[in-house]
Coordinates of N, CA, C and O in Angstrom, one line a residue:
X6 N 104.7 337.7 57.4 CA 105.6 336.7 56.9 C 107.0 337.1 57.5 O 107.6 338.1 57.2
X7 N 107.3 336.3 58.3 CA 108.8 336.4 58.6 C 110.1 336.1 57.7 O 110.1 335.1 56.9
X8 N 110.9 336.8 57.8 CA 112.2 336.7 56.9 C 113.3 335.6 57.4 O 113.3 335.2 58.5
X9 N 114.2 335.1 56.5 CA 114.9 333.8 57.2 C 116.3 334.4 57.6 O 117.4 333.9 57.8
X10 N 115.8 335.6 57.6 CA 117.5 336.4 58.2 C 117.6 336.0 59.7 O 118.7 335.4 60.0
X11 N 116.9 336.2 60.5 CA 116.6 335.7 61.9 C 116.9 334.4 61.8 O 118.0 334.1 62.1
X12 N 116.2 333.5 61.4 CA 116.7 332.3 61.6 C 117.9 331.8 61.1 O 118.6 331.4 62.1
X13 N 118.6 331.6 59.8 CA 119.9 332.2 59.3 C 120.8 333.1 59.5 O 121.1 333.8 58.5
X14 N 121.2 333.2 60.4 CA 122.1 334.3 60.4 C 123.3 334.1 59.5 O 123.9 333.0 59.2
X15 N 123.7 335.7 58.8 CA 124.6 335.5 57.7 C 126.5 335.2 58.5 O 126.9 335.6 59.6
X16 N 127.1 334.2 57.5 CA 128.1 334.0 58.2 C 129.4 335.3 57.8 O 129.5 335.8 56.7
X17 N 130.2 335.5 59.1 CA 131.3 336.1 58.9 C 132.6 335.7 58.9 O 132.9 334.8 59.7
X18 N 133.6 336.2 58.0 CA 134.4 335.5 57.8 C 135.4 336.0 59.0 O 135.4 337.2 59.3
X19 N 136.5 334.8 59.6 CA 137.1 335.6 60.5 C 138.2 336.5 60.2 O 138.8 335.9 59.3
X20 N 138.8 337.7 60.4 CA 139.7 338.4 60.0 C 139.6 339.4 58.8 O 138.5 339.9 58.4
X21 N 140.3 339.5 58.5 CA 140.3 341.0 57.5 C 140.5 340.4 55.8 O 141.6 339.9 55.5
X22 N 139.3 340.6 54.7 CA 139.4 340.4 53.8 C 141.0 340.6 53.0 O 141.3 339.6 52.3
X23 N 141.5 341.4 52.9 CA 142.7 341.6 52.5 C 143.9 342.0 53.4 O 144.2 343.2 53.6
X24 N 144.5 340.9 53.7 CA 145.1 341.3 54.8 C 146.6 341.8 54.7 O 147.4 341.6 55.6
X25 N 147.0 342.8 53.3 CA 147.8 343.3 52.8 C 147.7 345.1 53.3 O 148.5 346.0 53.5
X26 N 146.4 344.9 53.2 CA 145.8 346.4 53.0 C 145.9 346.6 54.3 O 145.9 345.6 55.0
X27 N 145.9 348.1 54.9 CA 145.7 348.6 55.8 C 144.2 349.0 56.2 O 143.7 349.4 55.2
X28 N 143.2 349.0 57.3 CA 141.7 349.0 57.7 C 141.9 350.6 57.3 O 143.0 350.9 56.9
X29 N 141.0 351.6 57.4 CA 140.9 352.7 56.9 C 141.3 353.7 58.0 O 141.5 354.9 57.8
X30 N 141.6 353.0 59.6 CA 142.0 354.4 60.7 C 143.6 353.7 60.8 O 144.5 354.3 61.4
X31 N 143.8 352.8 60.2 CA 144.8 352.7 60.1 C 145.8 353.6 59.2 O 147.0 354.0 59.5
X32 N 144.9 353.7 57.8 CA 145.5 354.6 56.8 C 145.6 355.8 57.3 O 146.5 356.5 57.0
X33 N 144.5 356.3 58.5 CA 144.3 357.7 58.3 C 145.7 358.0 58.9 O 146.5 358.9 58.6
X34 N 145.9 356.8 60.3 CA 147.1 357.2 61.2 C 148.2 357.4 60.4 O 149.2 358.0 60.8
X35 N 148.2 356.9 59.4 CA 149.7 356.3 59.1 C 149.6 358.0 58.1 O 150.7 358.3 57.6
X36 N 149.1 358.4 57.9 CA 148.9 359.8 56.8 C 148.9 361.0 58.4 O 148.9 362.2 58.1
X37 N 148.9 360.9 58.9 CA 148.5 362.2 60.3 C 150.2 361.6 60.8 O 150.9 362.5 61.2
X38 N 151.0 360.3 61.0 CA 151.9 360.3 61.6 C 153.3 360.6 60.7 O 154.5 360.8 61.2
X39 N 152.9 360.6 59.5 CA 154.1 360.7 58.8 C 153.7 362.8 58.5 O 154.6 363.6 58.9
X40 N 152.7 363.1 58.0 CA 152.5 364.7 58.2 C 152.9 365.4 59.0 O 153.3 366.5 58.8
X41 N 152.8 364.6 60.3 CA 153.3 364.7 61.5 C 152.3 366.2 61.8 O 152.7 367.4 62.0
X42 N 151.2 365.7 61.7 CA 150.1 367.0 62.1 C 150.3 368.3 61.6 O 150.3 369.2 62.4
X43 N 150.5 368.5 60.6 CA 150.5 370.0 59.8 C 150.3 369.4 58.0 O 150.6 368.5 57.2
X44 N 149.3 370.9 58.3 CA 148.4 370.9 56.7 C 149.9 370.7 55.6 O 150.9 371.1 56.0
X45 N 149.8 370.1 54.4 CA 150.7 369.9 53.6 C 151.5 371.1 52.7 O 152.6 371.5 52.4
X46 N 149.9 371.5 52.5 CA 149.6 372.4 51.6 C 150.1 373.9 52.1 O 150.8 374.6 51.3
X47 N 149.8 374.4 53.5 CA 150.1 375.5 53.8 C 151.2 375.8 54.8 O 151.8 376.8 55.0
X48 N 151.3 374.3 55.6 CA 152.4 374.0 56.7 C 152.0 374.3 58.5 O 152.7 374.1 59.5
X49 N 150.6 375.1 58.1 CA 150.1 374.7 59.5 C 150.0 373.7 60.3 O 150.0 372.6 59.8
X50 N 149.9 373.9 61.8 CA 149.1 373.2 62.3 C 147.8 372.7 62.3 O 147.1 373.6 62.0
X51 N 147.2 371.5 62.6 CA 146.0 370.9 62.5 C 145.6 370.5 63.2 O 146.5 370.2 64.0
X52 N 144.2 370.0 63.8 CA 143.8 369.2 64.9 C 143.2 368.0 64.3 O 143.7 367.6 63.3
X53 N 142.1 367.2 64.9 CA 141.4 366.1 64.6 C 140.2 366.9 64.6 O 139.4 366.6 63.7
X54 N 139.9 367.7 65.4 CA 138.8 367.8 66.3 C 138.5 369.1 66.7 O 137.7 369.2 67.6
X55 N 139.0 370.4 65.8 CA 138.8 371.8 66.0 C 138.0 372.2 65.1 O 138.0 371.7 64.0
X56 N 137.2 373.3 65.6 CA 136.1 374.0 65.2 C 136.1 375.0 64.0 O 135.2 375.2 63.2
X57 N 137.3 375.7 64.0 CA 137.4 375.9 63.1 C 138.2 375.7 61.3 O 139.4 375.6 61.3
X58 N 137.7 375.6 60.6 CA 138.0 375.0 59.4 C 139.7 375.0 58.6 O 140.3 374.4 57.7
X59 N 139.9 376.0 59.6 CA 141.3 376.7 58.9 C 142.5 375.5 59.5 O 143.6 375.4 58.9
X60 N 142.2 374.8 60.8 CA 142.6 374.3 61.4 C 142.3 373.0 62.1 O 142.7 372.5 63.1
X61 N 141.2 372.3 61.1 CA 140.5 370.9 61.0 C 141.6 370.1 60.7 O 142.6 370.7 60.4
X62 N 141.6 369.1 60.6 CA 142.7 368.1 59.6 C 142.0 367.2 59.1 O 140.9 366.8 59.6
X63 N 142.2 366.8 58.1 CA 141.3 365.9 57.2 C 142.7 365.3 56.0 O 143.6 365.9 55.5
X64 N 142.2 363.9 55.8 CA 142.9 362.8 55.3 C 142.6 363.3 53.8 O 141.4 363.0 53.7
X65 N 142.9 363.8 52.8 CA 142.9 364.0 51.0 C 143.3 363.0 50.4 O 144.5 362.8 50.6
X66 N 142.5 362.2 49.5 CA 143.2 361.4 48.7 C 143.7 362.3 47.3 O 143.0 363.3 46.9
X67 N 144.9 361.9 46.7 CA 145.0 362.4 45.2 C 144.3 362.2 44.0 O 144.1 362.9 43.0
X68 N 144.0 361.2 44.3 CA 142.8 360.8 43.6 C 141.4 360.2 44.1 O 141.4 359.2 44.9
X69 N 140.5 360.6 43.7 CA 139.2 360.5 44.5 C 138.9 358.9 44.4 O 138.8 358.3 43.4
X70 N 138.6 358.1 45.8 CA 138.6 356.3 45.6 C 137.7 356.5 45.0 O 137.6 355.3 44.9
X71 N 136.7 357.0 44.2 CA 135.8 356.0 43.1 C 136.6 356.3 41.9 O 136.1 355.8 40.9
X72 N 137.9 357.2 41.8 CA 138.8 357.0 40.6 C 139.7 355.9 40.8 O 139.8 355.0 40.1
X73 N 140.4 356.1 41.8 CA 141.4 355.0 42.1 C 141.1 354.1 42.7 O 142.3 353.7 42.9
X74 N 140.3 353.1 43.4 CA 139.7 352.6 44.5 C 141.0 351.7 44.9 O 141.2 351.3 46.1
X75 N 141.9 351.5 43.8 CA 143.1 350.4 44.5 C 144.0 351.4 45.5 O 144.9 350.9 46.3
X76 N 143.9 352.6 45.5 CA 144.5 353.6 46.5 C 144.0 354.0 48.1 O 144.6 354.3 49.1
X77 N 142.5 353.7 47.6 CA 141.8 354.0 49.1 C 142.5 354.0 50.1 O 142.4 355.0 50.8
X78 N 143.3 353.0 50.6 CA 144.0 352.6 52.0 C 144.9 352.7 51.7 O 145.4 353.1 52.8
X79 N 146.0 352.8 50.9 CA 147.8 353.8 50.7 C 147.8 355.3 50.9 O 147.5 356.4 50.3
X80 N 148.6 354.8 52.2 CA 149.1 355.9 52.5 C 150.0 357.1 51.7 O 150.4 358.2 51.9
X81 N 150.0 356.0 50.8 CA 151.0 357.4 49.9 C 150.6 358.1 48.9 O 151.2 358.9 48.3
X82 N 149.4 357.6 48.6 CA 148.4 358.3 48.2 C 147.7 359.1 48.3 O 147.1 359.6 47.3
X83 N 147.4 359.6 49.6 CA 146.9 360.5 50.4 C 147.4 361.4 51.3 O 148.5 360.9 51.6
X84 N 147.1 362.4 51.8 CA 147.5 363.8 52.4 C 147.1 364.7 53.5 O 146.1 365.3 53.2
X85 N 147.5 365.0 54.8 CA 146.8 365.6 55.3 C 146.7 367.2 55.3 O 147.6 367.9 55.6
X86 N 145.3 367.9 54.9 CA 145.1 369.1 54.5 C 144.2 369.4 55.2 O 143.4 368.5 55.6
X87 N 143.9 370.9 55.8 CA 142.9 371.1 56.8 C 141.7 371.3 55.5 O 141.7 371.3 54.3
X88 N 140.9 371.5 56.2 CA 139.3 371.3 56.1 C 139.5 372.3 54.6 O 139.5 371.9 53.5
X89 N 139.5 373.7 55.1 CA 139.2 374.4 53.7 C 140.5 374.0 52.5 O 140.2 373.7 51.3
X90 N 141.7 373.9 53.0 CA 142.3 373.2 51.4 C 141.8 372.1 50.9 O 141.7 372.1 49.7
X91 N 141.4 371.2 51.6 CA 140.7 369.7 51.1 C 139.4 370.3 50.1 O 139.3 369.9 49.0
X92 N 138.6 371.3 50.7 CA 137.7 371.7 49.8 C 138.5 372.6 48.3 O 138.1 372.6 47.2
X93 N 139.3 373.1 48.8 CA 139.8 373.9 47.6 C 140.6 373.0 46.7 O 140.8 373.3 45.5
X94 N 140.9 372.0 47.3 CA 141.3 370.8 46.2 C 140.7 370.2 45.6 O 141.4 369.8 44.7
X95 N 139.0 369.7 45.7 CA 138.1 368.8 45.1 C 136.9 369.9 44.1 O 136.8 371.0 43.6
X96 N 136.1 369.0 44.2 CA 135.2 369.6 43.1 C 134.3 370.1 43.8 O 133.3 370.3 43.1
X97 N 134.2 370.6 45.5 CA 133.4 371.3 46.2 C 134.2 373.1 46.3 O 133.7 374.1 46.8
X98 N 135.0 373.1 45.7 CA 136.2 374.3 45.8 C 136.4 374.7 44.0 O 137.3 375.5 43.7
X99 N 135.8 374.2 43.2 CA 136.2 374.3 41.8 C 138.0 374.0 41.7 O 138.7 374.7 40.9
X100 N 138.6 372.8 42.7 CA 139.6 372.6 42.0 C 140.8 373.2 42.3 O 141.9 372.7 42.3
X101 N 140.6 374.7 42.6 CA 141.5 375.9 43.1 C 143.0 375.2 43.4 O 143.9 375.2 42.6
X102 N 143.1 374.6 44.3 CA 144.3 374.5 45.2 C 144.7 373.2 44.2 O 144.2 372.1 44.2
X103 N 145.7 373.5 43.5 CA 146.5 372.2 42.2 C 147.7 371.8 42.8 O 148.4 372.5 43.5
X104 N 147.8 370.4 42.5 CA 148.6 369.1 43.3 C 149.8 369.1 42.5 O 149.4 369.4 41.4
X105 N 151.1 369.0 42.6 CA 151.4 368.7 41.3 C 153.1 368.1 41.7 O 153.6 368.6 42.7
X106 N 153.8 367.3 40.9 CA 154.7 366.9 41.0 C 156.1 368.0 40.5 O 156.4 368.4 39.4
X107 N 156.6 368.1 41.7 CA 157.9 369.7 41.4 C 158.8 369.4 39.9 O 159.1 370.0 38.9
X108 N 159.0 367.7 40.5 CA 160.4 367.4 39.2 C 159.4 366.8 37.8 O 159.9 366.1 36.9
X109 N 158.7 367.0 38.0 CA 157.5 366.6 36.4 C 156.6 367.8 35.7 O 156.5 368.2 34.6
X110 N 156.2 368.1 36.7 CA 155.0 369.3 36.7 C 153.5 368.3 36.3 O 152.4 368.9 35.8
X111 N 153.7 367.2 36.4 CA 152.5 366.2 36.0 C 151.9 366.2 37.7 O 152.6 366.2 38.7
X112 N 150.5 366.1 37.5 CA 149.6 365.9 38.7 C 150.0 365.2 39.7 O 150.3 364.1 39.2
X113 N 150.2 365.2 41.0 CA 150.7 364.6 42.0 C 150.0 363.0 42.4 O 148.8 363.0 42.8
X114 N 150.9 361.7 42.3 CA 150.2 360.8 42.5 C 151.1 360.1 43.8 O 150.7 359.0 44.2
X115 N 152.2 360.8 44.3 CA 153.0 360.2 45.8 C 153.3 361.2 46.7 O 154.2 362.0 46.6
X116 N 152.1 360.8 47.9 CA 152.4 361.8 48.7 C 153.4 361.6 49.7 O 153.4 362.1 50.8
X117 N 154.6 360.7 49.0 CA 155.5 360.6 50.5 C 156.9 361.4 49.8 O 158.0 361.5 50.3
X118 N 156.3 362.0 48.4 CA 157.7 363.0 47.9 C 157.0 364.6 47.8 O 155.8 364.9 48.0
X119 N 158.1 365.5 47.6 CA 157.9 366.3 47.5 C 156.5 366.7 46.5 O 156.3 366.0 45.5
X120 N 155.9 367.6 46.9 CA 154.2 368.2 46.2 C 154.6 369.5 46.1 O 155.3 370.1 47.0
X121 N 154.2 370.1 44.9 CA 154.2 371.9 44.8 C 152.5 371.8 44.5 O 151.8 371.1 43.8
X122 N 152.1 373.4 45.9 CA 150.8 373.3 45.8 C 150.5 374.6 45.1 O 151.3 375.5 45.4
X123 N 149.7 374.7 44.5 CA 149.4 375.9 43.6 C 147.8 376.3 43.8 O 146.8 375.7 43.3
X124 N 147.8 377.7 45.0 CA 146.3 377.5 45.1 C 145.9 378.9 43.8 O 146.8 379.8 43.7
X125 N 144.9 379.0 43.0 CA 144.5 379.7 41.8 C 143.0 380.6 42.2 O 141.9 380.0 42.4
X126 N 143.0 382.1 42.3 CA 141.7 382.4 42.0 C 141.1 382.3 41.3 O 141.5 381.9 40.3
X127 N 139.3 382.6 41.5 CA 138.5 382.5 40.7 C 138.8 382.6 39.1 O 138.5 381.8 38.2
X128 N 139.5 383.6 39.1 CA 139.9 384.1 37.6 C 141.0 383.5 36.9 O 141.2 383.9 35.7
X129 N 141.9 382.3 37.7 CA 142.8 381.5 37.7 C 143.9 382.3 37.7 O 144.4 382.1 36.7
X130 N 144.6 383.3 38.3 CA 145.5 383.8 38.4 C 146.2 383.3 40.2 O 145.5 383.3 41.2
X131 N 147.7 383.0 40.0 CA 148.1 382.2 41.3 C 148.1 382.9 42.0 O 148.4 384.1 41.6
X132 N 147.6 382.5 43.6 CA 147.3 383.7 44.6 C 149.1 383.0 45.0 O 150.1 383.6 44.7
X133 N 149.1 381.9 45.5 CA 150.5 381.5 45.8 C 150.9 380.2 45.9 O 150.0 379.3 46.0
X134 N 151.8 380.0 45.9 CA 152.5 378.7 45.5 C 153.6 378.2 46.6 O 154.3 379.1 47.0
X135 N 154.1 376.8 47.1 CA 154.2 376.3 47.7 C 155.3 374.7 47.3 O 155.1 374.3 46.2
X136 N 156.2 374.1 48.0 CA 156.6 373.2 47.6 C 156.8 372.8 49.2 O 157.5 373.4 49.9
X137 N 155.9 371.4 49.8 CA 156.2 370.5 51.2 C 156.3 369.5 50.3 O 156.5 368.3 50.7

């Protein structure tokens, strides 16, 4: 039995469903050009495209899109952190590396102001701390 997908083809709408929002390599750029290519967190340099982890660059949201999903594509929302802080920030890192707003001390929700980063050992005691 054939399917009526083939014969129907599904229609597309032209242009971009929301055309407020930024497409997603658009967000990443607009997060890599205002970082201006260094980790947030430690103030390195980053690549796109390097091998090792210390020196990857990777887009962080502050809050994870299936928490925020209206954040997904704001840029000010998000952060550029190499590969291993991104893990030490999420729940593949137990959290370690904490976001947090300098003039609140409440969890970081704008990444276009100042962030104090607080990375914590296993044992929670601060290895060191940070304000970009």
């Amino acid at each position: 039995r054939r399917s009526n997908h083939a014969l129907f083809p599904k229609r597309t709408s032209l242009g971009r469903k929301h055309l407020d929002r930024l497409t997603p390599a658009e967000f990443r750029a607009a997060v890599w050009a205002r970082d201006g290519g260094r980790d947030r967190a430690t103030g390195q340099s980053v690549s796109k495209s390097d091998c090792s982890w210390d020196r990857l660059g990777e887009v962080a949201h502050l809050y994870g899109r299936n928490v925020r999903p209206e954040w997904a594509t704001d840029p000010d929302r998000a952060l550029l952190l190499s590969h291993v802080m991104h893990i030490l920030s999420d729940g593949r890192g137990g959290y370690r590396l904490k976001l947090y707003d300098p003039l609140t001390g409440e969890r970081a929700t704008d990444a276009s102001k100042p962030i104090e980063f607080t990375l914590y050992d296993r044992a929670g005691r601060i290895l060191w701390n940070r304000i970009s």
